[in-house]
PDB file of C-alpha atoms in Angstrom:
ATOM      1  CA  UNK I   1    -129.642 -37.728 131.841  1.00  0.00           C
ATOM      2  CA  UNK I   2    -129.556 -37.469 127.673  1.00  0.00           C
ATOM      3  CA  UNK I   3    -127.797 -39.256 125.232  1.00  0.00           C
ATOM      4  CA  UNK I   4    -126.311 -38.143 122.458  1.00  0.00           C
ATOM      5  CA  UNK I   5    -124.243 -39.809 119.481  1.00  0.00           C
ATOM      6  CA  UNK I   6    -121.457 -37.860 117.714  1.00  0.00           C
ATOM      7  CA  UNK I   7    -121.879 -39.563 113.991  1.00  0.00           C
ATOM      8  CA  UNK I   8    -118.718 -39.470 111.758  1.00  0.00           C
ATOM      9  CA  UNK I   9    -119.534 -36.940 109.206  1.00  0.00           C
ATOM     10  CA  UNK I  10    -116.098 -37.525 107.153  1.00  0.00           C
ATOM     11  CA  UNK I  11    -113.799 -40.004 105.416  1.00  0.00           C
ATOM     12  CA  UNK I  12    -114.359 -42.011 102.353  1.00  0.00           C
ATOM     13  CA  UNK I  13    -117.298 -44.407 102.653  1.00  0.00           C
ATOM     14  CA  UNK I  14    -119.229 -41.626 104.231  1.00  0.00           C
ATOM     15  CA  UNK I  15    -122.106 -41.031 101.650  1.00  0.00           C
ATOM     16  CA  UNK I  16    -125.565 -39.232 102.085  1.00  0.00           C
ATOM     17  CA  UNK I  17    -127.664 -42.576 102.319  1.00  0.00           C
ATOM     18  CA  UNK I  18    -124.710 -43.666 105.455  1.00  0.00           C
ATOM     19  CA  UNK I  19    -125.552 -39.786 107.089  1.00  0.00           C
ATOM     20  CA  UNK I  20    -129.544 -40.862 106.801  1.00  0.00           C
ATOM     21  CA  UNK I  21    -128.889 -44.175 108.002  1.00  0.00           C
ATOM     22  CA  UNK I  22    -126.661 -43.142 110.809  1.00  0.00           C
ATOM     23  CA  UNK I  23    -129.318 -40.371 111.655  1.00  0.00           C
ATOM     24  CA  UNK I  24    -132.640 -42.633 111.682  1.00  0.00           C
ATOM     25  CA  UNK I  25    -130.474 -45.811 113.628  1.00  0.00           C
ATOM     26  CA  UNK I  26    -129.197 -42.825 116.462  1.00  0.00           C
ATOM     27  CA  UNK I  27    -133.397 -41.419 116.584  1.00  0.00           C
ATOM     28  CA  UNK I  28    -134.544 -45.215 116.479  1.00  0.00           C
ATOM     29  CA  UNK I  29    -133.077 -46.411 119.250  1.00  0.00           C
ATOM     30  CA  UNK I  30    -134.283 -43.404 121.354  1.00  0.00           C
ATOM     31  CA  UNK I  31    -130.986 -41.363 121.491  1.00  0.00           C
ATOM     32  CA  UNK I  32    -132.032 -37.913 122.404  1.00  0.00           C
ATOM     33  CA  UNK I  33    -129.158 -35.794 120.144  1.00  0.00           C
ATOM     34  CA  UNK I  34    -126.828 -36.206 117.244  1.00  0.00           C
ATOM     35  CA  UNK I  35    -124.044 -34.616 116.717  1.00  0.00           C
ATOM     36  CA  UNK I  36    -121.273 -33.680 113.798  1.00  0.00           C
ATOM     37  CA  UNK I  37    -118.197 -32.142 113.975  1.00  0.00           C
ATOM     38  CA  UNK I  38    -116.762 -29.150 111.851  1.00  0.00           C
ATOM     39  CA  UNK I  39    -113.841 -28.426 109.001  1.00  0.00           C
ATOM     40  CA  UNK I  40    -113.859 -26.444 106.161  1.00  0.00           C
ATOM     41  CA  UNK I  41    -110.496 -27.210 104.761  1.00  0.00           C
ATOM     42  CA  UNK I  42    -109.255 -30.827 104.563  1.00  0.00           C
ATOM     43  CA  UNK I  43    -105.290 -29.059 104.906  1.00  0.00           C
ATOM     44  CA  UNK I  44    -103.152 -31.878 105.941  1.00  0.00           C
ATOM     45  CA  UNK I  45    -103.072 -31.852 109.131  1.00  0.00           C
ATOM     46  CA  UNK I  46    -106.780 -32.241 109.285  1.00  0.00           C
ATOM     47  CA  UNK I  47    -106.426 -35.132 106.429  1.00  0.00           C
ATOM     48  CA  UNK I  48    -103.999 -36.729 108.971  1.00  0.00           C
ATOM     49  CA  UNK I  49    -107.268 -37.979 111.583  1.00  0.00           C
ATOM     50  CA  UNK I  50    -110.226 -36.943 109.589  1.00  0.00           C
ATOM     51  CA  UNK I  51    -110.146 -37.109 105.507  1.00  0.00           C
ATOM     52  CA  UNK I  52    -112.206 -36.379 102.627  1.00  0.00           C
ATOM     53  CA  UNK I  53    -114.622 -36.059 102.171  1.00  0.00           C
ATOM     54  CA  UNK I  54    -115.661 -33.653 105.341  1.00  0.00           C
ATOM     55  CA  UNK I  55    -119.604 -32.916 105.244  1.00  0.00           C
ATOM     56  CA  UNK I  56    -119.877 -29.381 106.409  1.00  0.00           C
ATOM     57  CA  UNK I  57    -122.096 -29.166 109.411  1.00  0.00           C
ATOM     58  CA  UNK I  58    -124.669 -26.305 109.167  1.00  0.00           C
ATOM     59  CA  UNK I  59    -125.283 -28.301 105.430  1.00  0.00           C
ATOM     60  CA  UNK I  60    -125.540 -31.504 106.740  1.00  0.00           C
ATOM     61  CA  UNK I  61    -127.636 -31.086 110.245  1.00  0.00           C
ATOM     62  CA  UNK I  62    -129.964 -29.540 108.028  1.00  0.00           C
ATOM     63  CA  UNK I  63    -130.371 -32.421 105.624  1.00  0.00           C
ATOM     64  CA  UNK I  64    -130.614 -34.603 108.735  1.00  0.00           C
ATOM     65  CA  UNK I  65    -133.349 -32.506 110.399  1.00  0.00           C
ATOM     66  CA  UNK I  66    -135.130 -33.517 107.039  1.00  0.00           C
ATOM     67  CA  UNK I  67    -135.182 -37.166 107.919  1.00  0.00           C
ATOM     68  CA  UNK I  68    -135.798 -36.943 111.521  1.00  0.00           C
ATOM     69  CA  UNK I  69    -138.085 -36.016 113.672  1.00  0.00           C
ATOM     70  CA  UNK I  70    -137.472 -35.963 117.616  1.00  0.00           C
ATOM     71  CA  UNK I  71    -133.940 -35.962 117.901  1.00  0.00           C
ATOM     72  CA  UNK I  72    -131.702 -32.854 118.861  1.00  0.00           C
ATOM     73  CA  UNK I  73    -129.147 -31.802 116.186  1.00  0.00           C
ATOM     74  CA  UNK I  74    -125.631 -30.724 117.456  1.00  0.00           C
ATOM     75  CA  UNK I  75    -122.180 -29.625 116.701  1.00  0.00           C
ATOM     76  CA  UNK I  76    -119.211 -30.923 118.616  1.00  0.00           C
ATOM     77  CA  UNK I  77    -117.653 -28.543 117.938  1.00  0.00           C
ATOM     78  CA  UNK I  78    -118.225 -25.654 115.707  1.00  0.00           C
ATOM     79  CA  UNK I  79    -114.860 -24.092 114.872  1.00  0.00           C
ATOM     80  CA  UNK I  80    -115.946 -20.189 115.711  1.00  0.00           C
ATOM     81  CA  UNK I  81    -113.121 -17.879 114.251  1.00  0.00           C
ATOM     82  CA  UNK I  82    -114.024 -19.933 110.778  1.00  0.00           C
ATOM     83  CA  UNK I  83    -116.987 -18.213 110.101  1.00  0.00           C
ATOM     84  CA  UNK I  84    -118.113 -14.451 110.336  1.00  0.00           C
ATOM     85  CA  UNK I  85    -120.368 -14.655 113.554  1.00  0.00           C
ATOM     86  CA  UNK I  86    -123.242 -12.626 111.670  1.00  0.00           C
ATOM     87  CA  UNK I  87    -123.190 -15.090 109.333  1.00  0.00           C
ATOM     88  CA  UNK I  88    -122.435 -17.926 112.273  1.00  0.00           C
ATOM     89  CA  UNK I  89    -125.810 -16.813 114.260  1.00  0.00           C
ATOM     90  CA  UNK I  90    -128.111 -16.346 111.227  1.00  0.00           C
ATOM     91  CA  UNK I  91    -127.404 -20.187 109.633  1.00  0.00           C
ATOM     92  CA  UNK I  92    -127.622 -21.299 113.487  1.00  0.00           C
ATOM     93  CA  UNK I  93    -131.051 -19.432 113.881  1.00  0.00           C
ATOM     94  CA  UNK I  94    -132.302 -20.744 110.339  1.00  0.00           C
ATOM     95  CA  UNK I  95    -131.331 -24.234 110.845  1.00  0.00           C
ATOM     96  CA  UNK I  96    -133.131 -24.054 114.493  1.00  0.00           C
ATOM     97  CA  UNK I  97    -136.347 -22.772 113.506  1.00  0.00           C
ATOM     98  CA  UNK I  98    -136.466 -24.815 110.670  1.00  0.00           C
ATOM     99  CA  UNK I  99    -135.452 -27.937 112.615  1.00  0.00           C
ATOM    100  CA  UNK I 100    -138.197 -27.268 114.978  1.00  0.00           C
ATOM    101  CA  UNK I 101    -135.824 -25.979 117.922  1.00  0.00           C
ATOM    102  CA  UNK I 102    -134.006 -28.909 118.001  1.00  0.00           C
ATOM    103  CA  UNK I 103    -130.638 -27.442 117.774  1.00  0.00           C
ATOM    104  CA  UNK I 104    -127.506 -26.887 120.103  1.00  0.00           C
ATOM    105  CA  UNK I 105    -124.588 -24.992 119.121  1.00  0.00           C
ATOM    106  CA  UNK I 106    -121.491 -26.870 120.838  1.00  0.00           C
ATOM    107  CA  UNK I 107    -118.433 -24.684 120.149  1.00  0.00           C
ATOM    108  CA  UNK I 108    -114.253 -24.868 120.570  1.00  0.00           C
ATOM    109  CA  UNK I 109    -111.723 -22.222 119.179  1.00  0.00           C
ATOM    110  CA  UNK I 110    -109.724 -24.776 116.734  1.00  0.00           C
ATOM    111  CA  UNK I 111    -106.582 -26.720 116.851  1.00  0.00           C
ATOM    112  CA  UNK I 112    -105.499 -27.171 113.143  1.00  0.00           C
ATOM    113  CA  UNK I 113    -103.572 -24.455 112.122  1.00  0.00           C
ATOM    114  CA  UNK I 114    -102.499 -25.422 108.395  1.00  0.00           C
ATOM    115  CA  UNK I 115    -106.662 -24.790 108.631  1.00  0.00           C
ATOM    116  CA  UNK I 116    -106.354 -21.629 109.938  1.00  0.00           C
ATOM    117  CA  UNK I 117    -103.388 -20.229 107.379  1.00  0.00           C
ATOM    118  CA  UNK I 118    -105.700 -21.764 104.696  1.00  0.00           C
ATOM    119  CA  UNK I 119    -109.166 -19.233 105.587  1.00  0.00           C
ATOM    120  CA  UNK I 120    -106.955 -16.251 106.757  1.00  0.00           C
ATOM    121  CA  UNK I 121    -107.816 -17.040 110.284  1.00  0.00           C
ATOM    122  CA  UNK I 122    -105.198 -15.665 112.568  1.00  0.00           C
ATOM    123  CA  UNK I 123    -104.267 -19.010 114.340  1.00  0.00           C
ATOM    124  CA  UNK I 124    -102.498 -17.365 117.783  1.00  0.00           C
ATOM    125  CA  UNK I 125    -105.888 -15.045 118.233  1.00  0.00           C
ATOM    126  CA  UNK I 126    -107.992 -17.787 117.992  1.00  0.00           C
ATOM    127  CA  UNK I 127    -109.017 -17.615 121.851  1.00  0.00           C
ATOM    128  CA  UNK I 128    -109.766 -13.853 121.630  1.00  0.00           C
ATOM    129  CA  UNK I 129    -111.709 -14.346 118.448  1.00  0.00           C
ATOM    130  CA  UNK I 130    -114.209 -17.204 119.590  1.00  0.00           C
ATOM    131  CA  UNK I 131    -114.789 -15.224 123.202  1.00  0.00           C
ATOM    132  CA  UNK I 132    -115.616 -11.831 120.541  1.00  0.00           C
ATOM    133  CA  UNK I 133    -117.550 -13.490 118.167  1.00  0.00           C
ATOM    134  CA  UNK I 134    -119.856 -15.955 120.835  1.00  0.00           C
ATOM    135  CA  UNK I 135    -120.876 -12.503 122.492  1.00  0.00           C
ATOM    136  CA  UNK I 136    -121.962 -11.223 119.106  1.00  0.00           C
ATOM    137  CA  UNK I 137    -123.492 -13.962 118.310  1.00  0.00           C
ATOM    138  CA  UNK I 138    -125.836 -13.427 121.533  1.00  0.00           C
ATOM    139  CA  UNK I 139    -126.416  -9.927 120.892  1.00  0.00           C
ATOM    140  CA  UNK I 140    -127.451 -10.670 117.270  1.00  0.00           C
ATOM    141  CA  UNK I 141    -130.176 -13.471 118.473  1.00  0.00           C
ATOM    142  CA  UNK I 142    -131.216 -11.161 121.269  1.00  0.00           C
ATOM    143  CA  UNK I 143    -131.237  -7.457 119.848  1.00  0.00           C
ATOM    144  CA  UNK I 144    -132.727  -8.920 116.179  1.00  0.00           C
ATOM    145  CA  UNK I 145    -136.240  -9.701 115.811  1.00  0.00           C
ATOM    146  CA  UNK I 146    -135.793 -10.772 112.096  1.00  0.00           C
ATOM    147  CA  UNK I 147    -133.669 -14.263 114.014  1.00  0.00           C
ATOM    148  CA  UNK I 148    -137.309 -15.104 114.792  1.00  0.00           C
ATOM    149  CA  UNK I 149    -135.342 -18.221 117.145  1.00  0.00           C
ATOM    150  CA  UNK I 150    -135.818 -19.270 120.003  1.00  0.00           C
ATOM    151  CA  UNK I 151    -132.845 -20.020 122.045  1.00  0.00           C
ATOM    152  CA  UNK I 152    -130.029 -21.652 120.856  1.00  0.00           C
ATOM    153  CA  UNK I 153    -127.919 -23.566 124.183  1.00  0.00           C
ATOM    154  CA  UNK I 154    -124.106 -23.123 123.586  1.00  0.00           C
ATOM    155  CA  UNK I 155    -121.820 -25.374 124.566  1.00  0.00           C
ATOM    156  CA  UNK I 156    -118.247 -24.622 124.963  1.00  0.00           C
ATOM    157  CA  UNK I 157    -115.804 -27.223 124.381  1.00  0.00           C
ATOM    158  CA  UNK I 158    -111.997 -27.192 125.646  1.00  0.00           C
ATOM    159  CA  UNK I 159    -110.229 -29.181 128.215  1.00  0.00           C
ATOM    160  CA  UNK I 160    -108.116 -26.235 129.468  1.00  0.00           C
ATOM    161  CA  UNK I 161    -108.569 -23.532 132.333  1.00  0.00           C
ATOM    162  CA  UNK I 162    -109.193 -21.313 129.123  1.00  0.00           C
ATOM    163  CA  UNK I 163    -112.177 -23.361 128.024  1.00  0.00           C
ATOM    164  CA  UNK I 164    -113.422 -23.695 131.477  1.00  0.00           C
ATOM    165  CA  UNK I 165    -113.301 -20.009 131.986  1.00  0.00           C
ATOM    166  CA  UNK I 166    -115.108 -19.478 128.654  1.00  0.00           C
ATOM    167  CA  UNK I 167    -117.564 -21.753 129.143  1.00  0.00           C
ATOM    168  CA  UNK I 168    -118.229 -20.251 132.238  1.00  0.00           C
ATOM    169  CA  UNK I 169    -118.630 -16.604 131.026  1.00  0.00           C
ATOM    170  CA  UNK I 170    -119.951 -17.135 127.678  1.00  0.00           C
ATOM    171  CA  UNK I 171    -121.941 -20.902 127.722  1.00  0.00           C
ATOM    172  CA  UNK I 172    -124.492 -22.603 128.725  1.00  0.00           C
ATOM    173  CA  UNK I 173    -122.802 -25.725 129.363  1.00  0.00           C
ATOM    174  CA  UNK I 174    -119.240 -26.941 129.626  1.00  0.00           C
ATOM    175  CA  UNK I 175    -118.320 -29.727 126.844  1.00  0.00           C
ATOM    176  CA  UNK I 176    -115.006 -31.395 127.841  1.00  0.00           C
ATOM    177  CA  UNK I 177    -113.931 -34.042 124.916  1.00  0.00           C
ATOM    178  CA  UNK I 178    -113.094 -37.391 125.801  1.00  0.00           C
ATOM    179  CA  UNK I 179    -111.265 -37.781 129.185  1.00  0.00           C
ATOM    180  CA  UNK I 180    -110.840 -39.875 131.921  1.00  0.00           C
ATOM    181  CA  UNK I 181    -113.645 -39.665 134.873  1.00  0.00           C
ATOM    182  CA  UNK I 182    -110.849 -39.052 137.692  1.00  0.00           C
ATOM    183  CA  UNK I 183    -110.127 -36.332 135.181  1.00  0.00           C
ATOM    184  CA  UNK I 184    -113.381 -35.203 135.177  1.00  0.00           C
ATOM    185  CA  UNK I 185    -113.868 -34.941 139.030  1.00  0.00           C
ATOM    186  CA  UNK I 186    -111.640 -32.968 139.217  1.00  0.00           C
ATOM    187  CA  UNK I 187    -112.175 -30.748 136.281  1.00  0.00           C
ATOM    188  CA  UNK I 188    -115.818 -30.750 137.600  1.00  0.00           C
ATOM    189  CA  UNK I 189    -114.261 -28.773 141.162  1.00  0.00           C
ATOM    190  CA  UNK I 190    -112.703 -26.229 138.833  1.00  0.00           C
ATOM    191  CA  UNK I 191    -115.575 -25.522 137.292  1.00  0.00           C
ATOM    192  CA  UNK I 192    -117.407 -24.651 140.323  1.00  0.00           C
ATOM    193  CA  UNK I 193    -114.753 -23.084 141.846  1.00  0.00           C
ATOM    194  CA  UNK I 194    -114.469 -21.044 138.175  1.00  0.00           C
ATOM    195  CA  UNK I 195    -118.246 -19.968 138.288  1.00  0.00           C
ATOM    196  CA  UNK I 196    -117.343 -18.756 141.987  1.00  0.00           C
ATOM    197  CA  UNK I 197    -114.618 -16.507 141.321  1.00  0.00           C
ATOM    198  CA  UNK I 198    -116.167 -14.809 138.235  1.00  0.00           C
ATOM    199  CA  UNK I 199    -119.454 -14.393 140.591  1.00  0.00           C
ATOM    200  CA  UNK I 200    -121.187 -16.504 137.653  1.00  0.00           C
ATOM    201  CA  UNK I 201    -123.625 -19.308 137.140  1.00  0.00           C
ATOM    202  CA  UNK I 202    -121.884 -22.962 137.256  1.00  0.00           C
ATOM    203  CA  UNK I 203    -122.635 -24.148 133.579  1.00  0.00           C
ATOM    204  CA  UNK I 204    -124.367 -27.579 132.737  1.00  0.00           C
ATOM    205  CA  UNK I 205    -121.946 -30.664 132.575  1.00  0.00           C
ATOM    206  CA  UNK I 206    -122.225 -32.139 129.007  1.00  0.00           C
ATOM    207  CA  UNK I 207    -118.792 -34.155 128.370  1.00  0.00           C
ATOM    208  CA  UNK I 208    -118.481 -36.125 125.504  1.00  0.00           C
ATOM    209  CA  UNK I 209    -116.965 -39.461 126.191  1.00  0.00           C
ATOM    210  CA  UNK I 210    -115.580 -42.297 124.053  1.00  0.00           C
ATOM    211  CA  UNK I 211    -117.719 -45.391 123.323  1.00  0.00           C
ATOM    212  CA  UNK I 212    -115.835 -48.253 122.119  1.00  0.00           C
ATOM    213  CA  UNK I 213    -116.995 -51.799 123.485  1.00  0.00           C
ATOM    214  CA  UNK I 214    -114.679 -54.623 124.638  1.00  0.00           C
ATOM    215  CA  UNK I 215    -115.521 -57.719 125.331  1.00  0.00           C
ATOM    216  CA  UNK I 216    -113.080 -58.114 127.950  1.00  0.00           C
ATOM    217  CA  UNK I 217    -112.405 -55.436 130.816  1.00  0.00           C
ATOM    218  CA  UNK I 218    -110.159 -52.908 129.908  1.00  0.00           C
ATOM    219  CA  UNK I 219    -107.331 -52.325 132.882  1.00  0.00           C
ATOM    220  CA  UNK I 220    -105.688 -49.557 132.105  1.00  0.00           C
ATOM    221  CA  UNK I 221    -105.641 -46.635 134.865  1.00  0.00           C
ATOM    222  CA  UNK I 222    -105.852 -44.141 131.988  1.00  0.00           C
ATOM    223  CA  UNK I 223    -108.734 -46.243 130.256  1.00  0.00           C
ATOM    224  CA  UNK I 224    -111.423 -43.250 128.547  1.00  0.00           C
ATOM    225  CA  UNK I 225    -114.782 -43.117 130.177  1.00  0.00           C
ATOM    226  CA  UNK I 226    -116.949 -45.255 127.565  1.00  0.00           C
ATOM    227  CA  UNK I 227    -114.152 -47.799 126.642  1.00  0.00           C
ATOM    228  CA  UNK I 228    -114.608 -50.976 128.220  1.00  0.00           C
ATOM    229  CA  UNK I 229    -117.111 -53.885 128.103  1.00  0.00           C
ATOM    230  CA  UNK I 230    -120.861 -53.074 128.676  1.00  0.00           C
ATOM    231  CA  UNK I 231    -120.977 -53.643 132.083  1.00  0.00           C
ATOM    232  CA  UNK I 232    -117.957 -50.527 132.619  1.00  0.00           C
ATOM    233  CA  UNK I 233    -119.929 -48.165 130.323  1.00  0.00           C
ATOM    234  CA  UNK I 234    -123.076 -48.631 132.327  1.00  0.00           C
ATOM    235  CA  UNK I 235    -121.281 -47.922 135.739  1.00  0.00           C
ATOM    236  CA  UNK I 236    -119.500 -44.692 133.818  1.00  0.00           C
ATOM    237  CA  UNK I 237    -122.651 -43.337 132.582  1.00  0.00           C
ATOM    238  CA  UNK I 238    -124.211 -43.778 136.183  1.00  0.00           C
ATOM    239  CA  UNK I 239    -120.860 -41.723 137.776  1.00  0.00           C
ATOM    240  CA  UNK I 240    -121.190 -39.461 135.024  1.00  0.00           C
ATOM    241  CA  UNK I 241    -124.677 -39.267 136.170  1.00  0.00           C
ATOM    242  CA  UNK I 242    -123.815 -39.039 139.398  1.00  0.00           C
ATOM    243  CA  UNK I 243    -121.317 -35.965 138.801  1.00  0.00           C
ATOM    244  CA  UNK I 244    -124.460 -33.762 137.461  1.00  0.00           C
ATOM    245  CA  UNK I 245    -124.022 -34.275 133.482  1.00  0.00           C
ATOM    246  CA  UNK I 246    -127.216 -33.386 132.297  1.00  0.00           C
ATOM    247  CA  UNK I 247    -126.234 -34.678 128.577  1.00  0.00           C
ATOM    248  CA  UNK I 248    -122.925 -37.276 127.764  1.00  0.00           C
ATOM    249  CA  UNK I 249    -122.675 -37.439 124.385  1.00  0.00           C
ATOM    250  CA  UNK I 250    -121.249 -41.182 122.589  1.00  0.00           C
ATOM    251  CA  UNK I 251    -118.203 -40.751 120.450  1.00  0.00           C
ATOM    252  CA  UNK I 252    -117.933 -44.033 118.638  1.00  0.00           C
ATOM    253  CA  UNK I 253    -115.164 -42.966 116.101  1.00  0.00           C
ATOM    254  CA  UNK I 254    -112.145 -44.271 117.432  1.00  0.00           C
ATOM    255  CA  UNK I 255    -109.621 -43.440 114.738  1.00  0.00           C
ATOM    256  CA  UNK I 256    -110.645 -46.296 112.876  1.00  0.00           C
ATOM    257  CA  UNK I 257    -111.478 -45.177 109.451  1.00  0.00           C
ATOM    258  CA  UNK I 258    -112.521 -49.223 108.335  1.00  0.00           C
ATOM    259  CA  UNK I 259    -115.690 -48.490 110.915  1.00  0.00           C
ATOM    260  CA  UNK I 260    -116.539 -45.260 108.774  1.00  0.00           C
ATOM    261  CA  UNK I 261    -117.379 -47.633 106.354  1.00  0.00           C
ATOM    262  CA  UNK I 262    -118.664 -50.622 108.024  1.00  0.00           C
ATOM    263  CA  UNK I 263    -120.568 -48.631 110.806  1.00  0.00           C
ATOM    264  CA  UNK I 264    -122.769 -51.554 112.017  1.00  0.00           C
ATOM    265  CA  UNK I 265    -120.246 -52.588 114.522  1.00  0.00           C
ATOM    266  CA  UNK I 266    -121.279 -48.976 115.888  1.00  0.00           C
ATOM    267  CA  UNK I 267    -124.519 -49.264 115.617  1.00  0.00           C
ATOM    268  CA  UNK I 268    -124.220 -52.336 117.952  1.00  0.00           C
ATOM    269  CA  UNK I 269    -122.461 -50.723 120.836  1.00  0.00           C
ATOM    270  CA  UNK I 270    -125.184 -48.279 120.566  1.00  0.00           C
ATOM    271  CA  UNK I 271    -127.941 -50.619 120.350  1.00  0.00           C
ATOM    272  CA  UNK I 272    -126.685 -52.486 123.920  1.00  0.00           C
ATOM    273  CA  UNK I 273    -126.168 -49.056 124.958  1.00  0.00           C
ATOM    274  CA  UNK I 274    -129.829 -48.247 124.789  1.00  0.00           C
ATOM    275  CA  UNK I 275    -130.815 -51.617 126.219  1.00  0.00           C
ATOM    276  CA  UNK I 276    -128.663 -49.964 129.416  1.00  0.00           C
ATOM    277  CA  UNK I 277    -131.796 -46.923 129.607  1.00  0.00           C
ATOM    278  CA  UNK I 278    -134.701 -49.701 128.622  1.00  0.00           C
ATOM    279  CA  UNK I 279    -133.809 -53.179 130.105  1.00  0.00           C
ATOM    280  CA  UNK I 280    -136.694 -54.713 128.529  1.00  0.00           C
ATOM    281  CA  UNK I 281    -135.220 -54.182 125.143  1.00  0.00           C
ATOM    282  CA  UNK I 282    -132.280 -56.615 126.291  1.00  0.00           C
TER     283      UNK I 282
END
């Protein structure tokens, strides 16, 4: 099973040098992805859990493929109805061949809708939009030889039926977004059961999960899978394992924007978190 790391690419402290740094720690400590997320407008309500400044993602996996070397680059997610989906597949097949075929296009349909209003984006067809502009996006990398990619997995975020369905007819893989792993079963028997129904393939499991380290146990029947002390990560990532997730993906941004700036105390839940896949580094 992969690894990935989402790294914060947002709020004040966040600087190019931090992006490199965060970049060569997640590749040092053999991490097979990283990941950013996606805004274009910092309205409010985005400001509200993830303030400027907000890196842009095609822009800033690209810098990052400059200063790695192994490690996948990701989105999670790509907001699709932001972006023209012409214009969507040709930076995504740039930035992979470039990158060296490293890249995976995780996708979601949106949530902020002062973000929306703000690019013209009709917020209520935002489902119909991302479902219209994924298939074009395939047809563009498959019909046009000037893409010159090869390619690109898409993930499809969303926690509802909606983005199970989608993921099922238009992905690769299924990305749920930080949830509980009783959750997760059970979301996982939907899934198959979706794939069934629509006569289609049952998409990879590639959740991304919390990862903030205690150094007590954490109790709590709702407790996120990746919150806890080392000991209840490790046994999450071996259910998750266990469940068929061929990639889990670490989200250590836990709405604490003092970590965006001191992000060592990151780093060190991911360090003991790679001492989990090589005990000899312990």
């Amino acid at each position: 099973m992969d690894i990935g790391v989402n790294v914060p690419n947002f709020a004040p402290g966040t600087e190019p040098e931090t992006l490199r740094r965060w970049a060569q720690t997640v590749e040092g400590l053999g991490f097979d992805m990283l990941l950013v997320s996606d805004h274009i407008v910092v309205t409010p309500d985005v400001a509200q859990q993830y303030p400027a400044p907000f890196y842009e993602p095609f822009t800033t996996l690209s810098y990052l493929a400059g200063v790695t070397r192994r490690v996948r680059l990701g989105t999670t997610v790509l907001i699709v109805p932001y972006r023209h989906p012409l214009l969507t597949a040709r930076m995504a097949a740039n930035l992979n061949r470039l990158s060296g075929d490293r890249l995976v296009l995780g996708v979601g349909v949106g949530w902020a809708r002062q973000e929306f209003e703000a690019l013209g984006v009709p917020f209520r067809q935002r489902g119909a939009l991302t479902d219209e502009y994924l298939a074009t996006m395939r047809r563009a990398w498959a019909d046009t030889a000037d893409y010159d990619t090869a390619p690109i997995p898409i993930w499809v975020g969303g926690n509802s039926d909606a983005g199970i369905r989608r993921a099922v007819r238009l992905g690769d893989a299924w990305h749920p977004l930080r949830v509980t792993l009783d959750w997760l079963t059970d979301a996982v028997g939907r899934l198959k059961a979706t794939a069934d129904e629509l006569n289609r393939p049952v998409p990879a499991l590639v959740p991304r999960i919390a990862l903030r380290m205690t150094d007590e146990p954490v109790t709590d029947p709702d407790r996120l899978a990746g919150v806890g002390t080392v000991d209840q990560i490790a046994a999450d990532l071996d259910r998750l394992r266990l469940l068929g997730a061929r990639t889990v993906v670490l989200d250590p941004f836990n709405n604490d924007l003092t970590e965006i700036r001191e992000p060592e105390r990151a780093w060190r839940a991911l360090a003991a978190v790679a001492a989990l896949r090589d005990p000899t580094t312990r």
